Amino acid sequence: MPELPEVETTLRGIQPYLQDATITDIRVRNPSLRWPVPVRPLQKLCDEKISACERRAKYILIHTDRGTIMLHLGMSGSLRVLSVDQPAGKHDHLDIELNQQHILRLNDPRRFGCCLLLKPPVAEHKLLANLGPEPLTDAFNGDILFRRSRGRRVAVKNLIMDGQVVVGVGNIYASEALFLAGVRPTLTAGRLSRARYQRLAECIKLVLANAIKAGGTTLNDFTQADGSPGYFKQELFVYGRAGEGCLRCSTTIKAKTIGQRSSFYCPACQSF
DNA sequence: CTTTAGGCCTGACGGC
DNA sequence: TGCCGTCAGGCCTAAA
C-alpha cells in the first residue's frame, strides 16, 4: 500500500505525539509480521524518551537512547494515534503507549510490514545500508538516474522502483512519474538519454511532492494517522485507469504487466 | 554483477 | 448465498 507520500503523511501525523514523549508501555498482540516482532527487547524501551522520529525510504524510525524502533507498513499497514482506552481490533499488531495518554497503533492485515529494534549505527543496518538517495533531496537528480541506468537491461519502470537506485517510488507513482515525463515504462533503462533522465527525475520529485501535499493516495485502506483518507487519487493520470481516456489526449490508457507489477501508460503521450 | 520468480498474507471483487 | 480464482500500494531471498 503505502509508498513514500503515504509514509511521509503518516510520519507528519504521528510526529507531534511522538516527539519528546516517554514510552510508557509496549503491547504486542500479534508478533507475526514479515519478521517476528522482538517483544522482549522492545519492552526494554519502556520509560525511554523518544528523542526524534524520521522517515528513511518507506521506513519510520523512532529513536531513543536505548535503540531505534523501525517500522514498515508493507502493503496494507497503517499507523494511528489513539487515546489509550481505544479497544484493539482485528490485525492490530502492537501499541506503543505514549505518556500513558496516547497509543501509536500498528494495524497490518497482510503482515508484510515489520517492527524491528535497531542498535546504532542505525544506517549500517542491513535493511538501510544499501538504499539509494531520498527522491526529494538534492542527492537525487537526473545525473544519478542516468549513471545508475547504464548497462541496465530492465524496463525503466523497474529501474525507478529499485530502492538501491532511488527510494520510495512504488507502483502508483512510478506509473504517474513516467506519464508526466512522457516516457514509456517498458523502455530499456540503459538506452534512455541523459536528458530523458533529467526530465524523469524532475517528474518523480513533482509527483511525490504533490502527493504529499494531498495527504497521499487512498485506494482501499490507506488512512492518515487521524484516520482520514488521502486525496491524491483524484490527481492520478494513469494508475488504475486502463481502458479509460487519457486526461491529456483522450487516447485509451493501456495496462501492461512489467516485472510482475501492473503498469499503466498512455500510448500517445508516452512515446519516448 | 544483473535479472527473474517465488514467497509472504488477508481481503475485496467478479463470475458462476 | 457460497465457492473459487484473481488481484492488490512492498520487498527480501534464492536461483538462474
PDB file of C-alpha atoms (C1' of nucleotides) in Angstrom:
ATOM      1  CA  MET A   1       0.000   0.000   0.000  1.00  0.00           C
ATOM      2  CA  PRO A   2       1.914   2.927   1.218  1.00  0.00           C
ATOM      3  CA  GLU A   3       4.542   4.498  -0.934  1.00  0.00           C
ATOM      4  CA  LEU A   4       6.727   7.369   0.144  1.00  0.00           C
ATOM      5  CA  PRO A   5       3.979  10.033   0.222  1.00  0.00           C
ATOM      6  CA  GLU A   6       1.767   7.840   2.387  1.00  0.00           C
ATOM      7  CA  VAL A   7       4.602   7.091   4.801  1.00  0.00           C
ATOM      8  CA  GLU A   8       5.565  10.760   4.910  1.00  0.00           C
ATOM      9  CA  THR A   9       1.943  11.723   5.556  1.00  0.00           C
ATOM     10  CA  THR A  10       1.801   9.169   8.343  1.00  0.00           C
ATOM     11  CA  LEU A  11       5.015  10.458   9.876  1.00  0.00           C
ATOM     12  CA  ARG A  12       3.750  14.040   9.866  1.00  0.00           C
ATOM     13  CA  GLY A  13       0.568  12.900  11.549  1.00  0.00           C
ATOM     14  CA  ILE A  14       2.247  10.970  14.349  1.00  0.00           C
ATOM     15  CA  GLN A  15       5.312  13.178  14.858  1.00  0.00           C
ATOM     16  CA  PRO A  16       3.673  15.721  17.207  1.00  0.00           C
ATOM     17  CA  TYR A  17       2.619  12.916  19.531  1.00  0.00           C
ATOM     18  CA  LEU A  18       5.948  11.112  19.441  1.00  0.00           C
ATOM     19  CA  GLN A  19       8.475  13.895  19.746  1.00  0.00           C
ATOM     20  CA  ASP A  20       9.785  14.069  23.318  1.00  0.00           C
ATOM     21  CA  ALA A  21       7.139  11.638  24.544  1.00  0.00           C
ATOM     22  CA  THR A  22       8.012   8.915  27.018  1.00  0.00           C
ATOM     23  CA  ILE A  23       7.227   5.331  26.052  1.00  0.00           C
ATOM     24  CA  THR A  24       5.127   4.117  28.966  1.00  0.00           C
ATOM     25  CA  ASP A  25       4.225   0.662  27.635  1.00  0.00           C
ATOM     26  CA  ILE A  26       4.604  -1.521  24.583  1.00  0.00           C
ATOM     27  CA  ARG A  27       1.903  -4.117  23.974  1.00  0.00           C
ATOM     28  CA  VAL A  28       2.421  -6.685  21.239  1.00  0.00           C
ATOM     29  CA  ARG A  29      -0.770  -8.572  20.476  1.00  0.00           C
ATOM     30  CA  ASN A  30       0.372 -10.345  17.364  1.00  0.00           C
ATOM     31  CA  PRO A  31       4.126 -10.504  16.787  1.00  0.00           C
ATOM     32  CA  SER A  32       3.658 -12.163  13.416  1.00  0.00           C
ATOM     33  CA  LEU A  33       4.799  -9.689  10.775  1.00  0.00           C
ATOM     34  CA  ARG A  34       7.320 -10.038   7.936  1.00  0.00           C
ATOM     35  CA  TRP A  35       9.819 -10.821  10.656  1.00  0.00           C
ATOM     36  CA  PRO A  36       8.798 -11.716  14.212  1.00  0.00           C
ATOM     37  CA  VAL A  37       8.415  -8.625  16.388  1.00  0.00           C
ATOM     38  CA  PRO A  38      11.184  -8.724  19.028  1.00  0.00           C
ATOM     39  CA  VAL A  39       8.859  -8.426  22.007  1.00  0.00           C
ATOM     40  CA  ARG A  40      11.305  -8.626  24.936  1.00  0.00           C
ATOM     41  CA  PRO A  41      13.931  -6.252  23.543  1.00  0.00           C
ATOM     42  CA  LEU A  42      11.210  -3.747  22.612  1.00  0.00           C
ATOM     43  CA  GLN A  43       9.772  -3.753  26.105  1.00  0.00           C
ATOM     44  CA  LYS A  44      13.117  -2.669  27.454  1.00  0.00           C
ATOM     45  CA  LEU A  45      12.373   0.693  25.843  1.00  0.00           C
ATOM     46  CA  CYS A  46       9.704   1.371  28.462  1.00  0.00           C
ATOM     47  CA  ASP A  47      10.330   4.637  30.299  1.00  0.00           C
ATOM     48  CA  GLU A  48      12.612   5.781  27.497  1.00  0.00           C
ATOM     49  CA  LYS A  49      12.050   9.168  25.939  1.00  0.00           C
ATOM     50  CA  ILE A  50      11.675   9.484  22.159  1.00  0.00           C
ATOM     51  CA  SER A  51      14.434  11.803  21.039  1.00  0.00           C
ATOM     52  CA  ALA A  52      13.440  12.023  17.389  1.00  0.00           C
ATOM     53  CA  CYS A  53      11.478  10.299  14.671  1.00  0.00           C
ATOM     54  CA  GLU A  54      12.128  10.348  10.969  1.00  0.00           C
ATOM     55  CA  ARG A  55      11.449   8.634   7.686  1.00  0.00           C
ATOM     56  CA  ARG A  56      14.098   6.859   5.641  1.00  0.00           C
ATOM     57  CA  ALA A  57      12.753   5.416   2.385  1.00  0.00           C
ATOM     58  CA  LYS A  58       9.457   3.832   3.475  1.00  0.00           C
ATOM     59  CA  TYR A  59      10.698   3.086   6.970  1.00  0.00           C
ATOM     60  CA  ILE A  60       9.686   5.098  10.013  1.00  0.00           C
ATOM     61  CA  LEU A  61      12.459   5.364  12.590  1.00  0.00           C
ATOM     62  CA  ILE A  62      11.667   6.183  16.217  1.00  0.00           C
ATOM     63  CA  HIS A  63      14.835   6.985  18.105  1.00  0.00           C
ATOM     64  CA  THR A  64      15.510   6.558  21.819  1.00  0.00           C
ATOM     65  CA  ASP A  65      18.781   6.427  23.714  1.00  0.00           C
ATOM     66  CA  ARG A  66      18.411   2.666  24.048  1.00  0.00           C
ATOM     67  CA  GLY A  67      17.657   1.853  20.446  1.00  0.00           C
ATOM     68  CA  THR A  68      15.608   2.739  17.385  1.00  0.00           C
ATOM     69  CA  ILE A  69      12.238   1.260  16.560  1.00  0.00           C
ATOM     70  CA  MET A  70      12.000   0.689  12.814  1.00  0.00           C
ATOM     71  CA  LEU A  71       8.513   0.343  11.334  1.00  0.00           C
ATOM     72  CA  HIS A  72       7.471  -0.547   7.804  1.00  0.00           C
ATOM     73  CA  LEU A  73       3.881  -0.609   6.601  1.00  0.00           C
ATOM     74  CA  GLY A  74       4.310  -3.191   3.854  1.00  0.00           C
ATOM     75  CA  MET A  75       1.315  -3.348   1.521  1.00  0.00           C
ATOM     76  CA  SER A  76      -1.506  -2.914   3.988  1.00  0.00           C
ATOM     77  CA  GLY A  77      -0.114  -1.390   7.168  1.00  0.00           C
ATOM     78  CA  SER A  78      -1.254   1.797   8.848  1.00  0.00           C
ATOM     79  CA  LEU A  79      -0.375   3.735  11.967  1.00  0.00           C
ATOM     80  CA  ARG A  80      -2.895   5.588  14.067  1.00  0.00           C
ATOM     81  CA  VAL A  81      -2.566   7.694  17.162  1.00  0.00           C
ATOM     82  CA  LEU A  82      -5.437   6.971  19.543  1.00  0.00           C
ATOM     83  CA  SER A  83      -6.316   7.561  23.157  1.00  0.00           C
ATOM     84  CA  VAL A  84      -5.166   4.780  25.482  1.00  0.00           C
ATOM     85  CA  ASP A  85      -8.621   3.376  26.062  1.00  0.00           C
ATOM     86  CA  GLN A  86      -9.408   2.560  22.431  1.00  0.00           C
ATOM     87  CA  PRO A  87     -10.123  -1.177  22.213  1.00  0.00           C
ATOM     88  CA  ALA A  88      -7.960  -3.101  19.761  1.00  0.00           C
ATOM     89  CA  GLY A  89      -9.479  -4.720  16.705  1.00  0.00           C
ATOM     90  CA  LYS A  90      -8.538  -7.264  14.110  1.00  0.00           C
ATOM     91  CA  HIS A  91      -4.972  -7.003  12.789  1.00  0.00           C
ATOM     92  CA  ASP A  92      -3.933  -4.502  15.435  1.00  0.00           C
ATOM     93  CA  HIS A  93      -0.464  -5.918  15.959  1.00  0.00           C
ATOM     94  CA  LEU A  94       1.036  -3.615  18.532  1.00  0.00           C
ATOM     95  CA  ASP A  95       0.608  -0.461  20.582  1.00  0.00           C
ATOM     96  CA  ILE A  96       3.324   1.907  21.724  1.00  0.00           C
ATOM     97  CA  GLU A  97       1.923   3.814  24.670  1.00  0.00           C
ATOM     98  CA  LEU A  98       2.998   7.445  24.985  1.00  0.00           C
ATOM     99  CA  ASN A  99       2.894   9.370  28.279  1.00  0.00           C
ATOM    100  CA  GLN A 100       0.128   6.990  29.477  1.00  0.00           C
ATOM    101  CA  GLN A 101      -2.116   9.089  27.310  1.00  0.00           C
ATOM    102  CA  HIS A 102      -1.953   8.062  23.676  1.00  0.00           C
ATOM    103  CA  ILE A 103      -1.075   4.932  21.792  1.00  0.00           C
ATOM    104  CA  LEU A 104       0.639   4.569  18.457  1.00  0.00           C
ATOM    105  CA  ARG A 105      -1.142   1.553  16.995  1.00  0.00           C
ATOM    106  CA  LEU A 106       0.120  -0.534  14.084  1.00  0.00           C
ATOM    107  CA  ASN A 107      -2.532  -2.334  12.075  1.00  0.00           C
ATOM    108  CA  ASP A 108      -1.460  -4.604   9.233  1.00  0.00           C
ATOM    109  CA  PRO A 109      -3.859  -7.185   7.761  1.00  0.00           C
ATOM    110  CA  ARG A 110      -1.441  -8.704   5.263  1.00  0.00           C
ATOM    111  CA  ARG A 111       1.513  -8.702   7.646  1.00  0.00           C
ATOM    112  CA  PHE A 112       4.088  -7.604   5.079  1.00  0.00           C
ATOM    113  CA  GLY A 113       5.152  -4.793   7.358  1.00  0.00           C
ATOM    114  CA  CYS A 114       7.665  -5.021  10.161  1.00  0.00           C
ATOM    115  CA  CYS A 115       8.640  -3.703  13.563  1.00  0.00           C
ATOM    116  CA  LEU A 116      12.284  -4.148  14.451  1.00  0.00           C
ATOM    117  CA  LEU A 117      14.634  -2.775  17.062  1.00  0.00           C
ATOM    118  CA  LEU A 118      17.895  -1.343  15.748  1.00  0.00           C
ATOM    119  CA  LYS A 119      21.086  -0.574  17.587  1.00  0.00           C
ATOM    120  CA  PRO A 120      23.395   2.186  16.414  1.00  0.00           C
ATOM    121  CA  PRO A 121      24.824   2.858  13.964  1.00  0.00           C
ATOM    122  CA  VAL A 122      21.361   2.557  12.501  1.00  0.00           C
ATOM    123  CA  ALA A 123      22.426   3.466   8.966  1.00  0.00           C
ATOM    124  CA  GLU A 124      24.560   0.346   8.821  1.00  0.00           C
ATOM    125  CA  HIS A 125      21.642  -1.965   9.399  1.00  0.00           C
ATOM    126  CA  LYS A 126      21.254  -4.446   6.572  1.00  0.00           C
ATOM    127  CA  LEU A 127      17.883  -3.045   5.502  1.00  0.00           C
ATOM    128  CA  LEU A 128      19.136   0.544   5.361  1.00  0.00           C
ATOM    129  CA  ALA A 129      22.754   0.242   4.299  1.00  0.00           C
ATOM    130  CA  ASN A 130      22.230  -0.184   0.563  1.00  0.00           C
ATOM    131  CA  LEU A 131      19.345   2.184  -0.024  1.00  0.00           C
ATOM    132  CA  GLY A 132      19.534   4.808  -2.752  1.00  0.00           C
ATOM    133  CA  PRO A 133      19.030   8.544  -2.216  1.00  0.00           C
ATOM    134  CA  GLU A 134      15.842  10.202  -0.988  1.00  0.00           C
ATOM    135  CA  PRO A 135      13.987  11.404  -4.095  1.00  0.00           C
ATOM    136  CA  LEU A 136      13.026  14.779  -2.620  1.00  0.00           C
ATOM    137  CA  THR A 137      16.584  15.804  -1.793  1.00  0.00           C
ATOM    138  CA  ASP A 138      19.349  17.212  -3.961  1.00  0.00           C
ATOM    139  CA  ALA A 139      21.145  13.892  -3.598  1.00  0.00           C
ATOM    140  CA  PHE A 140      18.721  12.598  -6.192  1.00  0.00           C
ATOM    141  CA  ASN A 141      18.755  14.022  -9.698  1.00  0.00           C
ATOM    142  CA  GLY A 142      18.821  13.107 -13.354  1.00  0.00           C
ATOM    143  CA  ASP A 143      22.559  12.517 -13.389  1.00  0.00           C
ATOM    144  CA  ILE A 144      22.248   9.898 -10.660  1.00  0.00           C
ATOM    145  CA  LEU A 145      19.468   8.163 -12.545  1.00  0.00           C
ATOM    146  CA  PHE A 146      21.390   8.292 -15.790  1.00  0.00           C
ATOM    147  CA  ARG A 147      24.554   6.878 -14.250  1.00  0.00           C
ATOM    148  CA  ARG A 148      22.743   4.133 -12.409  1.00  0.00           C
ATOM    149  CA  SER A 149      20.876   3.156 -15.565  1.00  0.00           C
ATOM    150  CA  ARG A 150      23.964   2.445 -17.682  1.00  0.00           C
ATOM    151  CA  GLY A 151      24.226  -1.200 -18.564  1.00  0.00           C
ATOM    152  CA  ARG A 152      20.818  -1.979 -17.093  1.00  0.00           C
ATOM    153  CA  ARG A 153      18.535  -4.038 -19.287  1.00  0.00           C
ATOM    154  CA  VAL A 154      15.453  -3.802 -17.089  1.00  0.00           C
ATOM    155  CA  ALA A 155      12.495  -1.644 -18.023  1.00  0.00           C
ATOM    156  CA  VAL A 156      12.850   1.984 -16.942  1.00  0.00           C
ATOM    157  CA  LYS A 157       9.853   1.488 -14.650  1.00  0.00           C
ATOM    158  CA  ASN A 158      11.710  -1.236 -12.784  1.00  0.00           C
ATOM    159  CA  LEU A 159      14.771   0.971 -12.512  1.00  0.00           C
ATOM    160  CA  ILE A 160      12.943   3.789 -10.751  1.00  0.00           C
ATOM    161  CA  MET A 161      11.262   1.283  -8.435  1.00  0.00           C
ATOM    162  CA  ASP A 162      14.643  -0.154  -7.454  1.00  0.00           C
ATOM    163  CA  GLY A 163      15.337   1.001  -3.900  1.00  0.00           C
ATOM    164  CA  GLN A 164      19.072   0.889  -4.493  1.00  0.00           C
ATOM    165  CA  VAL A 165      18.685   3.475  -7.254  1.00  0.00           C
ATOM    166  CA  VAL A 166      16.169   5.770  -5.565  1.00  0.00           C
ATOM    167  CA  VAL A 167      13.892   5.020  -2.615  1.00  0.00           C
ATOM    168  CA  GLY A 168      10.196   5.499  -2.169  1.00  0.00           C
ATOM    169  CA  VAL A 169       8.904   5.198  -5.739  1.00  0.00           C
ATOM    170  CA  GLY A 170       6.265   2.484  -5.642  1.00  0.00           C
ATOM    171  CA  ASN A 171       3.933   1.099  -8.233  1.00  0.00           C
ATOM    172  CA  ILE A 172       1.489   4.002  -8.360  1.00  0.00           C
ATOM    173  CA  TYR A 173       3.956   6.849  -8.544  1.00  0.00           C
ATOM    174  CA  ALA A 174       6.260   5.036 -10.946  1.00  0.00           C
ATOM    175  CA  SER A 175       3.457   4.954 -13.500  1.00  0.00           C
ATOM    176  CA  GLU A 176       2.478   8.541 -12.735  1.00  0.00           C
ATOM    177  CA  ALA A 177       6.011   9.943 -12.969  1.00  0.00           C
ATOM    178  CA  LEU A 178       6.618   8.169 -16.274  1.00  0.00           C
ATOM    179  CA  PHE A 179       3.401   9.628 -17.621  1.00  0.00           C
ATOM    180  CA  LEU A 180       4.363  13.144 -16.600  1.00  0.00           C
ATOM    181  CA  ALA A 181       7.779  12.666 -18.167  1.00  0.00           C
ATOM    182  CA  GLY A 182       6.295  11.262 -21.373  1.00  0.00           C
ATOM    183  CA  VAL A 183       8.402   8.124 -21.051  1.00  0.00           C
ATOM    184  CA  ARG A 184       7.110   4.663 -21.994  1.00  0.00           C
ATOM    185  CA  PRO A 185       7.515   2.426 -18.917  1.00  0.00           C
ATOM    186  CA  THR A 186       8.638  -0.577 -20.945  1.00  0.00           C
ATOM    187  CA  LEU A 187      11.754   1.043 -22.422  1.00  0.00           C
ATOM    188  CA  THR A 188      15.111  -0.498 -21.593  1.00  0.00           C
ATOM    189  CA  ALA A 189      16.640   1.610 -18.825  1.00  0.00           C
ATOM    190  CA  GLY A 190      20.146   1.576 -20.255  1.00  0.00           C
ATOM    191  CA  ARG A 191      19.025   3.063 -23.550  1.00  0.00           C
ATOM    192  CA  LEU A 192      17.430   6.273 -22.328  1.00  0.00           C
ATOM    193  CA  SER A 193      19.315   9.528 -22.785  1.00  0.00           C
ATOM    194  CA  ARG A 194      20.650  11.750 -20.041  1.00  0.00           C
ATOM    195  CA  ALA A 195      18.088  14.406 -20.986  1.00  0.00           C
ATOM    196  CA  ARG A 196      15.229  11.950 -20.549  1.00  0.00           C
ATOM    197  CA  TYR A 197      16.511  11.062 -17.096  1.00  0.00           C
ATOM    198  CA  GLN A 198      16.776  14.729 -16.167  1.00  0.00           C
ATOM    199  CA  ARG A 199      13.122  15.126 -17.036  1.00  0.00           C
ATOM    200  CA  LEU A 200      12.139  11.882 -15.342  1.00  0.00           C
ATOM    201  CA  ALA A 201      13.911  12.832 -12.114  1.00  0.00           C
ATOM    202  CA  GLU A 202      12.076  16.157 -12.065  1.00  0.00           C
ATOM    203  CA  CYS A 203       8.766  14.398 -12.611  1.00  0.00           C
ATOM    204  CA  ILE A 204       9.443  11.904  -9.812  1.00  0.00           C
ATOM    205  CA  LYS A 205      10.077  14.802  -7.449  1.00  0.00           C
ATOM    206  CA  LEU A 206       6.974  16.607  -8.661  1.00  0.00           C
ATOM    207  CA  VAL A 207       4.581  13.699  -8.366  1.00  0.00           C
ATOM    208  CA  LEU A 208       5.826  12.704  -4.917  1.00  0.00           C
ATOM    209  CA  ALA A 209       5.725  16.272  -3.608  1.00  0.00           C
ATOM    210  CA  ASN A 210       2.221  16.800  -4.923  1.00  0.00           C
ATOM    211  CA  ALA A 211       1.043  13.510  -3.455  1.00  0.00           C
ATOM    212  CA  ILE A 212       2.383  14.539  -0.053  1.00  0.00           C
ATOM    213  CA  LYS A 213       0.521  17.829  -0.364  1.00  0.00           C
ATOM    214  CA  ALA A 214      -2.683  15.885  -0.986  1.00  0.00           C
ATOM    215  CA  GLY A 215      -2.098  13.623   2.011  1.00  0.00           C
ATOM    216  CA  GLY A 216      -1.214  10.566  -0.056  1.00  0.00           C
ATOM    217  CA  THR A 217      -3.326   8.261  -2.195  1.00  0.00           C
ATOM    218  CA  THR A 218      -6.184   6.286  -0.663  1.00  0.00           C
ATOM    219  CA  LEU A 219      -7.245   3.387  -2.884  1.00  0.00           C
ATOM    220  CA  ASN A 220      -8.738   0.936  -0.418  1.00  0.00           C
ATOM    221  CA  ASP A 221      -7.290   1.015   3.014  1.00  0.00           C
ATOM    222  CA  PHE A 222      -4.718   3.762   3.430  1.00  0.00           C
ATOM    223  CA  THR A 223      -5.560   6.298   6.102  1.00  0.00           C
ATOM    224  CA  GLN A 224      -3.614   9.121   7.626  1.00  0.00           C
ATOM    225  CA  ALA A 225      -2.693   8.959  11.298  1.00  0.00           C
ATOM    226  CA  ASP A 226      -6.008  10.534  12.262  1.00  0.00           C
ATOM    227  CA  GLY A 227      -7.987   8.104  10.115  1.00  0.00           C
ATOM    228  CA  SER A 228      -8.763  10.444   7.233  1.00  0.00           C
ATOM    229  CA  PRO A 229      -8.071   9.390   3.633  1.00  0.00           C
ATOM    230  CA  GLY A 230      -5.516  10.875   1.227  1.00  0.00           C
ATOM    231  CA  TYR A 231      -6.792  12.773  -1.763  1.00  0.00           C
ATOM    232  CA  PHE A 232      -4.154  12.194  -4.428  1.00  0.00           C
ATOM    233  CA  LYS A 233      -6.342   9.572  -6.112  1.00  0.00           C
ATOM    234  CA  GLN A 234      -8.151  12.476  -7.764  1.00  0.00           C
ATOM    235  CA  GLU A 235      -4.880  13.530  -9.337  1.00  0.00           C
ATOM    236  CA  LEU A 236      -3.860  10.198 -10.822  1.00  0.00           C
ATOM    237  CA  PHE A 237      -3.427  10.388 -14.583  1.00  0.00           C
ATOM    238  CA  VAL A 238      -2.900   6.753 -15.483  1.00  0.00           C
ATOM    239  CA  TYR A 239      -2.746   4.422 -12.477  1.00  0.00           C
ATOM    240  CA  GLY A 240      -5.792   2.165 -12.400  1.00  0.00           C
ATOM    241  CA  ARG A 241      -7.291   3.856 -15.467  1.00  0.00           C
ATOM    242  CA  ALA A 242      -6.836   1.135 -18.099  1.00  0.00           C
ATOM    243  CA  GLY A 243      -9.484   1.391 -20.784  1.00  0.00           C
ATOM    244  CA  GLU A 244     -10.340   4.955 -19.867  1.00  0.00           C
ATOM    245  CA  GLY A 245      -9.389   8.042 -21.837  1.00  0.00           C
ATOM    246  CA  CYS A 246      -6.127   9.851 -21.261  1.00  0.00           C
ATOM    247  CA  LEU A 247      -6.809  13.077 -19.383  1.00  0.00           C
ATOM    248  CA  ARG A 248      -4.481  14.921 -21.753  1.00  0.00           C
ATOM    249  CA  CYS A 249      -5.276  13.478 -25.185  1.00  0.00           C
ATOM    250  CA  SER A 250      -8.215  11.053 -24.740  1.00  0.00           C
ATOM    251  CA  THR A 251      -6.262   8.087 -26.093  1.00  0.00           C
ATOM    252  CA  THR A 252      -7.196   4.866 -24.288  1.00  0.00           C
ATOM    253  CA  ILE A 253      -4.879   4.166 -21.344  1.00  0.00           C
ATOM    254  CA  LYS A 254      -3.166   0.804 -21.585  1.00  0.00           C
ATOM    255  CA  ALA A 255      -2.302  -1.659 -18.834  1.00  0.00           C
ATOM    256  CA  LYS A 256       0.697  -3.959 -19.057  1.00  0.00           C
ATOM    257  CA  THR A 257       2.462  -6.202 -16.597  1.00  0.00           C
ATOM    258  CA  ILE A 258       6.090  -5.171 -16.158  1.00  0.00           C
ATOM    259  CA  GLY A 259       8.264  -7.069 -13.724  1.00  0.00           C
ATOM    260  CA  GLN A 260       5.182  -8.789 -12.273  1.00  0.00           C
ATOM    261  CA  ARG A 261       3.561  -5.455 -11.433  1.00  0.00           C
ATOM    262  CA  SER A 262       0.643  -3.861 -13.214  1.00  0.00           C
ATOM    263  CA  SER A 263       1.627  -0.748 -15.103  1.00  0.00           C
ATOM    264  CA  PHE A 264      -0.353   1.916 -16.872  1.00  0.00           C
ATOM    265  CA  TYR A 265       0.529   4.344 -19.632  1.00  0.00           C
ATOM    266  CA  CYS A 266      -0.832   6.461 -22.441  1.00  0.00           C
ATOM    267  CA  PRO A 267       0.442   5.101 -25.788  1.00  0.00           C
ATOM    268  CA  ALA A 268       0.247   8.580 -27.315  1.00  0.00           C
ATOM    269  CA  CYS A 269       1.647  10.808 -24.558  1.00  0.00           C
ATOM    270  CA  GLN A 270       4.385   8.344 -23.622  1.00  0.00           C
ATOM    271  CA  SER A 271       6.140   7.788 -26.899  1.00  0.00           C
ATOM    272  CA  PHE A 272       9.775   8.021 -25.843  1.00  0.00           C
TER     273      PHE A 272
ATOM    274  C1'  DC B   1      27.417  -8.477 -11.384  1.00  0.00           C
ATOM    275  C1'  DT B   2      22.111  -8.278 -13.156  1.00  0.00           C
ATOM    276  C1'  DT B   3      17.686 -10.294 -13.669  1.00  0.00           C
ATOM    277  C1'  DT B   4      13.761 -13.140 -12.640  1.00  0.00           C
ATOM    278  C1'  DA B   5      10.479 -15.815  -9.983  1.00  0.00           C
ATOM    279  C1'  DG B   6       8.767 -17.102  -5.648  1.00  0.00           C
ATOM    280  C1'  DG B   7       7.025 -16.196  -1.420  1.00  0.00           C
ATOM    281  C1'  DC B   8       4.996 -13.912   2.492  1.00  0.00           C
ATOM    282  C1'  DC B   9      -0.548 -12.785   3.964  1.00  0.00           C
ATOM    283  C1'  DT B  10      -5.603 -11.121   4.148  1.00  0.00           C
ATOM    284  C1'  DG B  11      -9.465  -9.247   1.908  1.00  0.00           C
ATOM    285  C1'  DA B  12     -12.174  -7.486  -1.870  1.00  0.00           C
ATOM    286  C1'  DC B  13     -14.241  -8.428  -6.056  1.00  0.00           C
ATOM    287  C1'  DG B  14     -16.226 -10.751 -10.148  1.00  0.00           C
ATOM    288  C1'  DG B  15     -18.009 -14.883 -12.287  1.00  0.00           C
ATOM    289  C1'  DC B  16     -20.593 -18.915 -11.846  1.00  0.00           C
TER     290       DC B  16
ATOM    291  C1'  DT C   1     -25.866 -17.148  -0.734  1.00  0.00           C
ATOM    292  C1'  DG C   2     -21.358 -19.515  -1.427  1.00  0.00           C
ATOM    293  C1'  DC C   3     -17.233 -21.004  -3.599  1.00  0.00           C
ATOM    294  C1'  DC C   4     -13.324 -20.123  -6.490  1.00  0.00           C
ATOM    295  C1'  DG C   5      -9.816 -17.669  -8.969  1.00  0.00           C
ATOM    296  C1'  DT C   6      -7.567 -13.264  -9.398  1.00  0.00           C
ATOM    297  C1'  DC C   7      -5.660  -9.273  -7.858  1.00  0.00           C
ATOM    298  C1'  DA C   8      -3.729  -5.650  -4.592  1.00  0.00           C
ATOM    299  C1'  DG C   9       0.037   0.210  -2.885  1.00  0.00           C
ATOM    300  C1'  DG C  10       6.314  -3.951  -0.895  1.00  0.00           C
ATOM    301  C1'  DC C  11      10.404  -6.105  -0.912  1.00  0.00           C
ATOM    302  C1'  DC C  12      13.522  -9.825   0.674  1.00  0.00           C
ATOM    303  C1'  DT C  13      15.634 -14.082  -0.942  1.00  0.00           C
ATOM    304  C1'  DA C  14      17.242 -17.747  -3.770  1.00  0.00           C
ATOM    305  C1'  DA C  15      18.381 -19.148  -8.102  1.00  0.00           C
ATOM    306  C1'  DA C  16      19.445 -18.539 -12.960  1.00  0.00           C
TER     307       DA C  16
END
